[in-house]
Short mmCIF file of C-alpha atoms in Angstrom, two decimals:
data_model
loop_
_atom_site.label_atom_id
_atom_site.label_comp_id
_atom_site.label_asym_id
_atom_site.label_seq_id
_atom_site.Cartn_x
_atom_site.Cartn_y
_atom_site.Cartn_z
CA MET A 1 6.03 -27.74 -60.07
CA LEU A 2 5.58 -31.17 -59.10
CA LEU A 3 2.18 -33.05 -58.26
CA THR A 4 3.62 -34.19 -54.93
CA ASP A 5 3.80 -30.54 -53.97
CA PHE A 6 0.12 -30.43 -53.60
CA ASP A 7 -0.29 -33.58 -51.49
CA TYR A 8 -1.51 -33.78 -47.82
CA ASN A 9 -2.65 -36.60 -45.49
CA LEU A 10 -6.42 -37.06 -44.83
CA PRO A 11 -7.97 -39.40 -42.49
CA GLU A 12 -10.77 -41.03 -44.39
CA GLU A 13 -13.33 -40.45 -41.56
CA LEU A 14 -13.23 -36.50 -42.39
CA ILE A 15 -14.80 -36.91 -45.75
CA ALA A 16 -18.07 -35.74 -45.52
CA GLN A 17 -20.63 -38.54 -46.41
CA LYS A 18 -23.87 -36.35 -45.74
CA PRO A 19 -24.76 -32.61 -46.11
CA ILE A 20 -25.07 -30.74 -42.73
CA GLU A 21 -28.44 -29.29 -41.75
CA PRO A 22 -29.29 -26.54 -42.20
CA ARG A 23 -27.06 -25.95 -45.09
CA ASN A 24 -25.25 -22.86 -43.66
CA ALA A 25 -24.51 -24.57 -40.20
CA SER A 26 -21.10 -25.87 -41.61
CA ARG A 27 -17.94 -24.60 -40.42
CA LEU A 28 -15.99 -21.63 -41.87
CA MET A 29 -12.25 -21.12 -41.85
CA ILE A 30 -11.46 -17.60 -42.56
CA LEU A 31 -7.91 -17.30 -44.25
CA ASN A 32 -6.01 -14.02 -44.63
CA PRO A 33 -2.90 -14.82 -46.78
CA ALA A 34 -1.45 -11.16 -46.33
CA ASP A 35 -0.98 -11.72 -42.41
CA LYS A 36 -1.14 -15.70 -42.26
CA THR A 37 -4.18 -15.58 -39.83
CA ILE A 38 -6.56 -18.33 -39.55
CA VAL A 39 -9.97 -17.83 -37.88
CA HIS A 40 -12.50 -20.54 -37.13
CA GLU A 41 -16.18 -19.51 -37.78
CA HIS A 42 -19.53 -20.87 -38.89
CA PHE A 43 -20.86 -20.27 -42.58
CA TYR A 44 -23.95 -18.61 -41.02
CA ASN A 45 -21.65 -15.97 -39.69
CA LEU A 46 -20.23 -15.12 -43.06
CA LYS A 47 -22.15 -11.62 -43.02
CA ASN A 48 -19.43 -10.60 -40.31
CA PHE A 49 -16.60 -10.56 -42.97
CA LEU A 50 -18.39 -8.96 -45.76
CA LYS A 51 -19.36 -5.28 -46.41
CA PRO A 52 -21.78 -3.48 -48.50
CA SER A 53 -19.10 -2.82 -51.14
CA ASP A 54 -18.56 -6.49 -51.69
CA THR A 55 -20.00 -8.37 -54.66
CA LEU A 56 -20.54 -12.28 -54.42
CA ILE A 57 -20.40 -14.27 -57.80
CA PHE A 58 -22.39 -17.32 -57.83
CA ASN A 59 -22.31 -20.16 -60.52
CA ASP A 60 -25.90 -20.99 -61.23
CA THR A 61 -25.61 -24.09 -62.85
CA ARG A 62 -27.83 -27.15 -62.28
CA VAL A 63 -26.65 -30.66 -62.04
CA ILE A 64 -28.22 -33.20 -64.62
CA PRO A 65 -29.07 -36.67 -64.00
CA ALA A 66 -26.05 -37.52 -65.98
CA ARG A 67 -25.50 -41.02 -65.16
CA LEU A 68 -27.46 -43.50 -67.75
CA ILE A 69 -27.38 -47.07 -67.36
CA GLY A 70 -28.06 -49.09 -70.50
CA HIS A 71 -27.22 -52.34 -72.19
CA LYS A 72 -25.92 -53.62 -75.54
CA ASN A 73 -27.84 -55.77 -77.87
CA THR A 74 -25.81 -58.64 -76.16
CA GLY A 75 -27.54 -57.88 -72.89
CA ALA A 76 -24.21 -56.51 -71.55
CA ARG A 77 -24.57 -53.76 -68.96
CA ILE A 78 -23.12 -50.38 -70.07
CA GLU A 79 -22.83 -47.04 -68.25
CA ILE A 80 -22.90 -43.54 -69.90
CA PHE A 81 -21.89 -40.55 -67.86
CA LEU A 82 -22.90 -37.35 -69.76
CA LEU A 83 -20.05 -34.50 -69.84
CA ARG A 84 -20.69 -31.96 -72.44
CA ARG A 85 -23.38 -31.22 -75.09
CA ILE A 86 -22.09 -30.97 -78.52
CA ASP A 87 -25.60 -30.48 -80.16
CA ALA A 88 -29.22 -31.27 -79.67
CA SER A 89 -28.47 -34.94 -79.67
CA THR A 90 -24.72 -35.37 -79.58
CA TRP A 91 -22.60 -35.63 -76.14
CA GLU A 92 -19.30 -36.03 -74.86
CA THR A 93 -19.33 -38.85 -72.46
CA LEU A 94 -17.52 -41.27 -70.40
CA VAL A 95 -18.29 -45.02 -70.88
CA LYS A 96 -17.85 -47.78 -68.63
CA PRO A 97 -16.58 -50.56 -69.45
CA GLY A 98 -14.72 -48.64 -72.01
CA LYS A 99 -13.68 -51.77 -73.75
CA LYS A 100 -17.05 -52.91 -74.53
CA ALA A 101 -17.70 -49.29 -76.25
CA GLN A 102 -16.58 -49.38 -79.58
CA GLU A 103 -17.63 -47.12 -82.68
CA ASP A 104 -20.76 -47.97 -83.77
CA THR A 105 -21.95 -49.84 -80.73
CA GLU A 106 -25.78 -49.24 -80.05
CA ILE A 107 -26.74 -48.82 -76.36
CA PHE A 108 -30.42 -49.07 -75.25
CA PHE A 109 -31.85 -47.39 -72.12
CA SER A 110 -35.59 -47.69 -72.79
CA ASP A 111 -38.33 -47.74 -75.66
CA GLU A 112 -37.68 -43.92 -75.61
CA LEU A 113 -34.17 -43.66 -75.72
CA SER A 114 -30.99 -45.34 -77.17
CA CYS A 115 -27.72 -44.16 -78.62
CA LYS A 116 -24.85 -45.06 -80.81
CA ILE A 117 -20.98 -44.38 -80.12
CA VAL A 118 -19.82 -42.30 -83.10
CA GLY A 119 -16.48 -41.32 -82.09
CA ARG A 120 -13.58 -41.00 -79.56
CA THR A 121 -12.37 -37.84 -77.42
CA ASP A 122 -8.99 -36.93 -76.67
CA PHE A 123 -9.34 -38.01 -73.12
CA GLY A 124 -10.27 -41.39 -73.49
CA GLY A 125 -14.18 -40.80 -73.52
CA ARG A 126 -16.63 -41.35 -76.25
CA ILE A 127 -18.86 -39.08 -78.36
CA VAL A 128 -22.54 -40.69 -78.49
CA GLN A 129 -25.49 -39.60 -80.60
CA PHE A 130 -28.95 -40.25 -78.99
CA ASN A 131 -31.99 -41.38 -80.57
CA PHE A 132 -35.25 -40.49 -78.62
CA THR A 133 -38.85 -40.17 -79.00
CA GLY A 134 -40.14 -36.89 -77.09
CA VAL A 135 -38.07 -34.29 -75.14
CA PHE A 136 -34.68 -35.30 -74.32
CA GLU A 137 -34.54 -33.62 -70.90
CA GLU A 138 -37.60 -35.03 -69.88
CA ILE A 139 -36.48 -38.50 -70.81
CA LEU A 140 -33.36 -37.88 -68.97
CA ASP A 141 -35.33 -36.79 -65.82
CA LYS A 142 -36.86 -40.10 -65.83
CA LEU A 143 -34.09 -42.39 -66.64
CA GLY A 144 -31.02 -40.68 -65.52
CA GLU A 145 -29.31 -40.44 -62.04
CA THR A 146 -27.72 -37.70 -60.29
CA PRO A 147 -24.12 -38.51 -60.02
CA LEU A 148 -22.36 -38.17 -56.69
CA PRO A 149 -18.73 -37.87 -56.32
CA PRO A 150 -17.22 -41.62 -56.12
CA TYR A 151 -15.82 -40.69 -52.41
CA ILE A 152 -19.30 -40.35 -51.12
CA HIS A 153 -20.79 -43.98 -50.39
CA GLU A 154 -24.11 -42.83 -48.96
CA LYS A 155 -27.21 -42.31 -50.90
CA LEU A 156 -28.86 -38.98 -50.60
CA ASP A 157 -32.33 -38.88 -48.89
CA ASP A 158 -32.95 -35.59 -50.81
CA ALA A 159 -31.23 -35.03 -54.34
CA GLU A 160 -31.82 -31.21 -54.08
CA ARG A 161 -29.19 -31.34 -51.49
CA TYR A 162 -26.46 -31.79 -54.31
CA GLN A 163 -28.07 -28.54 -55.94
CA THR A 164 -27.48 -25.04 -54.96
CA VAL A 165 -30.56 -23.09 -53.73
CA TYR A 166 -29.97 -20.64 -56.76
CA ASN A 167 -29.48 -23.21 -59.46
CA ARG A 168 -31.17 -22.10 -62.81
CA GLU A 169 -29.02 -23.50 -66.05
CA ARG A 170 -29.13 -26.94 -66.75
CA GLY A 171 -25.73 -28.85 -67.73
CA SER A 172 -23.39 -29.89 -65.06
CA ALA A 173 -22.14 -33.18 -64.27
CA ALA A 174 -21.14 -32.24 -60.82
CA ALA A 175 -22.39 -29.42 -58.37
CA PRO A 176 -20.60 -26.22 -57.58
CA THR A 177 -19.97 -27.31 -54.03
CA ALA A 178 -19.01 -24.14 -52.25
CA GLY A 179 -22.74 -22.89 -53.08
CA LEU A 180 -24.23 -25.75 -51.36
CA HIS A 181 -23.64 -23.66 -48.03
CA PHE A 182 -25.86 -20.90 -48.96
CA THR A 183 -29.47 -20.88 -47.89
CA THR A 184 -32.02 -18.46 -49.66
CA GLU A 185 -32.76 -16.60 -46.33
CA GLN A 186 -28.92 -16.05 -45.99
CA MET A 187 -28.86 -14.62 -49.48
CA THR A 188 -31.78 -12.06 -48.65
CA GLU A 189 -29.98 -11.34 -45.47
CA LEU A 190 -26.68 -10.46 -47.21
CA LYS A 191 -28.68 -8.27 -49.96
CA ASN A 192 -30.30 -6.66 -47.11
CA LEU A 193 -27.10 -5.52 -45.78
CA GLY A 194 -26.12 -3.96 -49.06
CA VAL A 195 -23.88 -6.88 -50.38
CA LYS A 196 -24.50 -7.44 -54.26
CA LEU A 197 -25.16 -10.83 -55.69
CA GLY A 198 -24.28 -11.78 -59.29
CA PHE A 199 -24.44 -14.93 -61.45
CA VAL A 200 -22.33 -16.64 -64.02
CA THR A 201 -22.81 -20.03 -65.52
CA LEU A 202 -20.15 -22.85 -65.88
CA HIS A 203 -21.22 -26.27 -66.51
CA VAL A 204 -19.10 -28.31 -64.61
CA GLY A 205 -17.46 -31.07 -66.48
CA LEU A 206 -14.27 -33.27 -66.78
CA GLY A 207 -12.08 -30.19 -66.56
CA THR A 208 -12.89 -29.53 -62.83
CA PHE A 209 -12.49 -33.05 -61.55
CA ARG A 210 -10.20 -34.76 -63.95
CA PRO A 211 -7.20 -36.35 -61.84
CA VAL A 212 -3.81 -34.88 -62.61
CA GLN A 213 -1.67 -37.90 -64.00
CA VAL A 214 1.48 -36.22 -64.96
CA GLU A 215 4.26 -35.47 -62.22
CA ASN A 216 4.94 -32.00 -63.68
CA ILE A 217 1.78 -30.23 -63.27
CA GLU A 218 2.56 -27.63 -66.06
CA GLN A 219 2.12 -30.64 -68.45
CA HIS A 220 -1.63 -31.21 -67.39
CA ASP A 221 -4.15 -30.47 -70.01
CA MET A 222 -7.57 -29.13 -68.66
CA HIS A 223 -10.83 -30.27 -70.43
CA GLU A 224 -13.12 -27.59 -71.91
CA GLU A 225 -16.02 -26.34 -70.04
CA TYR A 226 -18.75 -24.07 -71.16
CA TYR A 227 -19.42 -20.80 -69.48
CA THR A 228 -21.62 -17.55 -69.77
CA VAL A 229 -21.32 -14.06 -68.24
CA PRO A 230 -24.37 -12.11 -68.40
CA PRO A 231 -24.41 -8.36 -69.12
CA GLU A 232 -25.80 -7.47 -65.78
CA THR A 233 -23.04 -9.49 -64.03
CA ALA A 234 -20.21 -7.93 -66.01
CA LYS A 235 -21.86 -4.47 -65.19
CA LEU A 236 -21.85 -5.36 -61.54
CA ILE A 237 -18.22 -6.45 -61.37
CA HIS A 238 -17.08 -3.60 -63.30
CA ASN A 239 -18.78 -1.08 -60.90
CA THR A 240 -17.52 -2.88 -57.94
CA LYS A 241 -13.97 -2.59 -59.12
CA LEU A 242 -14.36 0.94 -59.78
CA GLN A 243 -15.80 1.70 -56.40
CA GLY A 244 -13.21 -0.25 -54.56
CA GLY A 245 -14.94 -3.24 -53.27
CA ARG A 246 -14.17 -6.91 -53.59
CA VAL A 247 -15.41 -9.34 -56.16
CA ILE A 248 -15.79 -12.63 -54.13
CA ALA A 249 -16.04 -15.69 -56.17
CA VAL A 250 -18.18 -18.48 -54.89
CA GLY A 251 -16.45 -21.65 -55.66
CA THR A 252 -13.46 -22.42 -57.99
CA THR A 253 -16.03 -22.68 -60.94
CA SER A 254 -16.98 -19.02 -60.41
CA VAL A 255 -13.01 -18.11 -60.07
CA ARG A 256 -12.35 -19.86 -63.22
CA THR A 257 -15.23 -18.28 -65.15
CA LEU A 258 -14.34 -14.68 -64.00
CA GLU A 259 -10.63 -15.19 -64.79
CA SER A 260 -11.34 -16.67 -68.18
CA ALA A 261 -13.57 -13.67 -69.26
CA ALA A 262 -11.15 -11.20 -67.88
CA ILE A 263 -10.41 -8.15 -70.10
CA ASP A 264 -8.18 -6.21 -67.68
CA LYS A 265 -8.18 -5.88 -63.91
CA ASN A 266 -11.70 -4.13 -63.86
CA SER A 267 -13.70 -5.80 -66.43
CA VAL A 268 -14.94 -9.13 -67.87
CA LYS A 269 -16.31 -9.99 -71.42
CA ILE A 270 -19.99 -10.57 -71.79
CA GLY A 271 -21.20 -13.81 -73.42
CA SER A 272 -20.43 -17.27 -73.84
CA ASP A 273 -17.27 -19.25 -74.60
CA SER A 274 -15.33 -22.32 -73.51
CA THR A 275 -12.51 -22.39 -71.09
CA LYS A 276 -9.56 -24.77 -70.42
CA ILE A 277 -7.91 -22.26 -67.88
CA PHE A 278 -5.69 -24.02 -65.45
CA ILE A 279 -4.75 -22.15 -62.51
CA TYR A 280 -1.73 -22.95 -60.28
CA PRO A 281 0.88 -21.05 -58.18
CA GLY A 282 2.44 -18.31 -60.33
CA TYR A 283 -0.68 -17.18 -61.87
CA ASP A 284 -1.81 -13.60 -61.89
CA PHE A 285 -5.51 -12.98 -60.57
CA LYS A 286 -7.02 -10.23 -62.42
CA ILE A 287 -10.59 -10.27 -61.27
CA VAL A 288 -11.01 -12.30 -58.20
CA ASP A 289 -10.24 -10.29 -54.84
CA ALA A 290 -11.66 -13.18 -52.49
CA MET A 291 -13.00 -16.71 -52.77
CA ILE A 292 -15.36 -18.95 -50.90
CA THR A 293 -14.40 -22.50 -51.48
CA ASN A 294 -14.64 -25.97 -49.91
CA PHE A 295 -11.53 -28.29 -48.89
CA HIS A 296 -10.32 -30.19 -51.93
CA LEU A 297 -8.81 -33.55 -52.94
CA PRO A 298 -5.00 -33.74 -52.46
CA LYS A 299 -3.06 -33.19 -55.90
CA SER A 300 -6.19 -32.03 -57.54
CA THR A 301 -6.47 -28.89 -59.72
CA LEU A 302 -8.65 -27.31 -57.34
CA ILE A 303 -6.05 -27.31 -54.44
CA MET A 304 -3.39 -26.06 -56.98
CA LEU A 305 -5.97 -23.12 -57.72
CA VAL A 306 -6.51 -22.40 -54.08
CA SER A 307 -2.52 -22.36 -53.78
CA ALA A 308 -2.33 -20.17 -56.45
CA PHE A 309 -4.49 -17.58 -54.55
CA ALA A 310 -3.40 -18.15 -51.03
CA GLY A 311 0.10 -19.48 -51.44
CA ARG A 312 1.15 -23.06 -51.57
CA ASP A 313 2.72 -23.21 -47.99
CA PHE A 314 -0.17 -21.33 -46.28
CA THR A 315 -2.83 -23.35 -48.06
CA LEU A 316 -1.22 -26.63 -46.84
CA ALA A 317 -0.72 -25.16 -43.52
CA ALA A 318 -4.54 -24.21 -43.52
CA TYR A 319 -5.43 -27.84 -44.69
CA LYS A 320 -3.31 -29.35 -41.74
CA THR A 321 -5.01 -27.34 -39.17
CA ALA A 322 -8.28 -28.27 -40.72
CA VAL A 323 -7.32 -31.98 -40.29
CA GLU A 324 -6.28 -31.27 -36.67
CA GLU A 325 -9.42 -29.40 -35.86
CA ARG A 326 -11.57 -32.00 -37.51
CA TYR A 327 -13.14 -29.95 -40.19
CA ARG A 328 -15.21 -31.77 -42.78
CA PHE A 329 -13.77 -32.24 -46.27
CA PHE A 330 -14.83 -32.26 -49.87
CA SER A 331 -18.56 -31.69 -51.54
CA PHE A 332 -20.57 -31.89 -48.42
CA GLY A 333 -17.73 -30.77 -46.09
CA ASP A 334 -16.97 -27.39 -44.66
CA ALA A 335 -15.86 -24.22 -46.31
CA MET A 336 -13.09 -21.54 -46.22
CA PHE A 337 -13.30 -17.79 -46.84
CA ILE A 338 -9.98 -16.49 -48.34
CA THR A 339 -9.34 -12.90 -48.62
CA HIS A 340 -6.17 -10.76 -48.84
CA ARG A 341 -8.00 -7.94 -47.21
CA LEU A 342 -10.69 -8.09 -44.49
#
């Protein structure tokens, strides 16, 4: 399949610059690929489309302040973007400007923190080793900035609005944005209705948002991302499947975690691993019965994943409708709920 098969026209003014308040006041497009229907709703009415037999699976990762601004001993400014932790002091990173980031280059951030470039990655990044005095996470909280996607040009009044209300595990370079729509009250309401809530962790890195740069999408190489499936979540998924309920993934990162961990159509493996799974049309979904997701960038791996689940033609038709109906797009935009059975 070609990269251009996943393109669409998006007016720039539809790219949401600010999160809506409250979180669940965003719009919700209900898609049923089985009968090609589209229903326009609001996220706070999601409960009307769920059943007590359903299980929602959330990604509980927390975005870290992954952007560090430092300087070389020449005084030249240099930016480090943390992607994936290798060990206690070593990280895969993106460095800007890359030409100044040769091996053995030292970068200084404060009296407490510096790093040295010790290698290169296969995707054009750098491996850096940090030297620090104290607790790395505490230093990062002081010096780092929470990164927002490049298409968001306005500063957030509250950095926590780029975190889900249920975040627990530090490690992501970007938020699992479908989860940003949920409020604590709405999650409690769904539990009271009998809907089960489960959690996995996938630390969002380059694999999720790296642009596709090959015309034949099958030649695209995903970057590794770390994930964990706890025993209680695996049990919840197994019981849901045996009872005929739907496993509903909240976000593409939850989809990728569940499908990476799939053993068969009814169960997932427990534990931690890394995944490079790339889901595009033709993929046979094993675990995910429905998904909640935002509207994604043209020609991205995320719109390819959605197209694999809902069908490319129907997905693009839904996006065209979303543009016509003035939905808000991308990280702080509106959501869709895709299910083959209501």
